[in-house]
Short mmCIF file of C-alpha atoms in Angstrom, two decimals:
data_model
loop_
_atom_site.label_atom_id
_atom_site.label_comp_id
_atom_site.label_asym_id
_atom_site.label_seq_id
_atom_site.Cartn_x
_atom_site.Cartn_y
_atom_site.Cartn_z
CA LEU A 1 -21.45 -6.86 34.14
CA ASP A 2 -19.18 -9.64 35.48
CA ASP A 3 -16.88 -9.17 32.54
CA LEU A 4 -16.76 -5.58 32.70
CA GLU A 5 -16.19 -5.65 36.77
CA ASP A 6 -13.21 -7.99 36.08
CA ILE A 7 -11.80 -5.62 33.52
CA PHE A 8 -12.06 -2.70 35.81
CA THR A 9 -10.56 -4.63 38.70
CA GLU A 10 -7.64 -5.73 36.62
CA TRP A 11 -7.14 -2.15 35.60
CA VAL A 12 -7.34 -0.33 38.93
CA ALA A 13 -4.91 -2.96 40.37
CA SER A 14 -2.07 -1.22 38.49
CA ALA A 15 -3.64 2.21 37.78
CA PRO A 16 -0.84 5.11 38.12
CA SER A 17 -1.73 7.90 40.65
CA LYS A 18 -1.98 10.16 37.68
CA LEU A 19 -3.96 8.75 34.77
CA CYS A 20 -2.44 9.25 31.52
CA ASP A 21 -4.26 9.78 28.20
CA ALA A 22 -4.23 6.01 27.47
CA ASP A 23 -6.04 5.36 30.83
CA LEU A 24 -8.64 8.12 29.94
CA MET A 25 -9.30 6.59 26.57
CA PHE A 26 -9.59 3.07 28.12
CA LEU A 27 -11.98 4.38 31.04
CA GLU A 28 -13.91 6.08 28.48
CA GLY A 29 -14.48 3.07 26.50
CA LEU A 30 -15.33 0.90 29.88
CA VAL A 31 -17.90 3.59 30.88
CA SER A 32 -19.64 3.54 27.47
CA SER A 33 -19.39 -0.21 27.31
CA LEU A 34 -21.34 -0.23 30.82
CA TRP A 35 -23.95 2.02 29.71
CA GLN A 36 -24.45 0.14 26.43
CA HIS A 37 -24.93 -3.09 28.17
CA TRP A 38 -27.53 -1.60 30.80
CA SER A 39 -29.39 0.07 27.72
CA LEU A 40 -29.31 -3.30 26.01
CA PHE A 41 -30.61 -4.91 29.09
CA CYS A 42 -33.39 -2.44 29.57
CA ARG A 43 -34.66 -2.69 25.87
CA ARG A 44 -34.66 -6.47 26.16
CA VAL A 45 -36.75 -6.45 29.22
CA VAL A 46 -39.18 -4.11 27.73
CA PHE A 47 -39.53 -6.25 24.59
CA LEU A 48 -39.66 -9.55 26.45
CA SER A 49 -42.39 -8.26 28.81
CA ALA A 50 -44.39 -6.78 25.90
CA THR A 51 -44.22 -10.00 23.66
CA GLY A 52 -44.54 -12.58 26.33
CA CYS A 53 -41.93 -14.27 28.46
CA THR A 54 -41.27 -16.31 31.78
CA THR A 55 -39.55 -14.57 34.58
CA ARG A 56 -36.53 -16.11 36.43
CA THR A 57 -38.88 -17.45 39.14
CA GLY A 58 -41.01 -19.06 36.54
CA HIS A 59 -43.93 -16.53 36.41
CA VAL A 60 -45.44 -16.42 32.98
CA ILE A 61 -45.76 -12.91 31.58
CA GLN A 62 -48.65 -12.75 28.64
CA GLY A 63 -47.91 -10.56 25.87
CA CYS A 64 -49.56 -7.19 25.51
CA VAL A 65 -48.97 -6.36 21.96
CA ASN A 66 -50.52 -7.34 18.58
CA PRO A 67 -48.61 -8.44 16.59
CA ALA A 68 -46.19 -9.75 19.18
CA THR A 69 -43.03 -8.43 17.31
CA TRP A 70 -40.15 -6.31 18.16
CA GLU A 71 -41.11 -4.03 15.48
CA ARG A 72 -44.53 -3.23 16.97
CA VAL A 73 -42.90 -2.82 20.41
CA SER A 74 -40.53 -0.50 18.91
CA TYR A 75 -43.19 1.51 17.36
CA ILE A 76 -45.06 1.87 20.64
CA SER A 77 -41.87 2.86 22.43
CA TRP A 78 -40.69 5.25 19.88
CA ARG A 79 -44.25 7.00 20.04
CA ALA A 80 -44.23 6.97 23.76
CA HIS A 81 -40.96 8.59 24.01
CA SER A 82 -41.73 11.31 21.65
CA GLY A 83 -45.16 12.16 23.31
CA ALA A 84 -47.15 11.16 19.98
CA ASN A 85 -50.22 9.20 20.01
CA VAL A 86 -49.91 5.46 19.52
CA GLN A 87 -51.79 4.14 16.52
CA THR A 88 -53.57 0.82 16.73
CA VAL A 89 -51.56 -0.34 13.79
CA GLY A 90 -47.89 0.55 13.20
CA ALA A 91 -44.41 -0.66 13.41
CA ASN A 92 -40.96 0.61 13.34
CA THR A 93 -38.04 -1.08 11.70
CA ASP A 94 -35.48 2.12 12.10
CA LEU A 95 -33.56 1.63 15.06
CA LYS A 96 -32.41 5.15 15.06
CA LYS A 97 -35.97 6.09 16.30
CA GLU A 98 -35.67 4.00 19.26
CA PRO A 99 -35.44 5.79 22.67
CA THR A 100 -32.57 6.00 24.96
CA TRP A 101 -33.20 2.61 26.80
CA GLY A 102 -30.89 3.17 29.76
CA ASP A 103 -32.87 6.34 30.71
CA VAL A 104 -34.76 5.04 33.75
CA ASN A 105 -37.15 8.03 33.59
CA LYS A 106 -37.91 7.69 29.75
CA ILE A 107 -38.29 3.90 30.15
CA GLN A 108 -40.90 4.24 32.83
CA ASN A 109 -42.99 6.36 30.65
CA ILE A 110 -42.61 3.80 27.73
CA ILE A 111 -43.78 0.98 30.47
CA SER A 112 -47.00 3.09 31.18
CA VAL A 113 -48.01 3.22 27.53
CA LEU A 114 -47.25 -0.27 26.73
CA ARG A 115 -48.90 -1.56 30.01
CA PRO A 116 -47.24 -5.00 29.98
CA ASN A 117 -48.68 -7.48 32.63
CA ASN A 118 -45.59 -6.83 34.95
CA ALA A 119 -45.69 -3.15 34.41
CA SER A 120 -46.02 -2.58 38.32
CA GLN A 121 -42.96 -4.62 39.03
CA LEU A 122 -40.85 -2.78 36.16
CA VAL A 123 -42.03 0.44 37.39
CA ALA A 124 -41.06 -0.17 40.88
CA GLY A 125 -37.75 -1.58 39.73
CA PHE A 126 -36.67 1.09 37.46
CA GLY A 127 -38.21 3.78 39.63
CA SER A 128 -35.91 2.61 42.62
CA VAL A 129 -32.91 3.74 40.68
CA SER A 130 -31.40 6.84 42.40
CA ARG A 131 -27.77 6.47 41.55
CA GLY A 132 -25.82 3.69 39.52
CA PRO A 133 -27.52 3.86 35.90
CA ILE A 134 -28.18 7.57 36.35
CA HIS A 135 -24.56 8.60 37.35
CA VAL A 136 -23.19 6.34 34.48
CA GLN A 137 -25.50 8.16 31.97
CA ILE A 138 -24.33 11.56 33.03
CA ILE A 139 -20.65 10.73 32.96
CA ARG A 140 -20.93 8.80 29.87
CA ASN A 141 -22.70 11.68 28.19
CA ALA A 142 -20.39 14.37 29.63
CA ALA A 143 -17.19 12.02 28.08
CA SER A 144 -19.11 11.85 24.60
CA HIS A 145 -19.86 15.67 24.79
CA ARG A 146 -17.33 17.44 26.53
CA ASN A 147 -18.22 21.01 27.35
CA TYR A 148 -18.66 22.86 30.61
CA GLN A 149 -22.22 22.31 30.83
CA THR A 150 -22.02 18.41 31.01
CA PHE A 151 -18.80 18.71 33.13
CA THR A 152 -21.08 20.70 35.63
CA GLY A 153 -23.54 17.73 35.58
CA VAL A 154 -20.53 15.48 36.59
CA LYS A 155 -19.72 18.01 39.46
CA SER A 156 -23.18 17.68 40.90
CA LEU A 157 -22.51 14.27 41.51
CA TYR A 158 -19.93 15.09 44.20
CA ALA A 159 -22.28 14.88 47.06
CA TYR A 160 -22.63 10.97 46.44
CA TYR A 161 -18.97 10.14 46.64
CA ASN A 162 -15.54 10.87 48.13
CA VAL A 163 -14.07 12.70 45.65
CA ARG A 164 -10.68 13.88 44.11
CA PRO A 165 -10.35 16.63 41.33
CA ILE A 166 -10.79 15.42 38.02
CA ARG A 167 -10.06 16.93 34.63
CA HIS A 168 -12.10 14.26 32.72
CA PRO A 169 -15.46 12.92 33.38
CA VAL A 170 -14.33 9.42 33.37
CA GLU A 171 -12.09 9.71 36.24
CA ALA A 172 -15.24 9.58 38.34
CA VAL A 173 -14.92 5.80 38.16
CA ILE A 174 -12.29 5.89 40.96
CA TRP A 175 -14.20 8.08 43.27
CA ALA A 176 -15.26 6.23 46.44
CA GLU A 177 -18.84 5.34 47.40
CA PRO A 178 -18.90 6.37 51.19
CA SER A 179 -20.97 3.59 52.67
CA SER A 180 -19.47 0.53 50.88
CA ARG A 181 -15.96 2.32 50.22
CA ASP A 182 -16.01 0.50 46.86
CA PHE A 183 -15.08 2.45 43.71
CA ALA A 184 -17.83 4.44 42.02
CA PHE A 185 -17.63 1.90 39.06
CA MET A 186 -18.21 -0.98 41.32
CA SER A 187 -21.13 0.68 43.12
CA TRP A 188 -22.63 1.46 39.64
CA VAL A 189 -22.60 -2.30 38.61
CA SER A 190 -23.79 -3.35 42.08
CA ASP A 191 -26.87 -1.02 41.51
CA MET A 192 -27.80 -2.33 38.16
CA ARG A 193 -27.49 -6.07 39.55
CA ILE A 194 -29.83 -5.01 42.23
CA VAL A 195 -32.40 -3.52 39.83
CA ALA A 196 -31.82 -6.34 37.17
CA GLU A 197 -32.70 -8.92 39.89
CA GLN A 198 -35.82 -7.21 41.09
CA ILE A 199 -37.53 -6.71 37.74
CA THR A 200 -36.78 -10.10 36.25
CA ASN A 201 -38.00 -12.12 39.36
#
């Protein structure tokens, strides 16, 4: 997050008032990177919670899956995500079958099926998300699948920011968050940090 924040800060310092195609392509990559890093973080937190870990404050979380492998956690997560029954034995080695880890609604369902010892902390942390990761997901999906329906999803975020008209979903990064007056991108990073600190304590 620090690296992506620095990259955005460096770009925005010299950004033109009217963004060109190169700017839009750059921002699309930046938003995608932010989403991917958030998703990888969520996956890692779930996997470590399920196989056993120690939190940042030194609290030991005992593993809850047997065997304590990523393949077993992946299998349970995949089945939970698809709404299928979880078998007492089974493993998944096909990463294409894994869920959208950054989706805070889906990850809470997975946690409820896995039932790690820190489930209440994870559910509370991910359940507290109301903006950052959710907004990044909407904008990233709209950029990757550009059509009037996904763009309508981006427009539904107008109420959360001081906005200006946009022609591409990723232009939302330079909207202003009213209370902090930060760029939207910076507010998303801040929200992710807050959640990450809460669920890893």
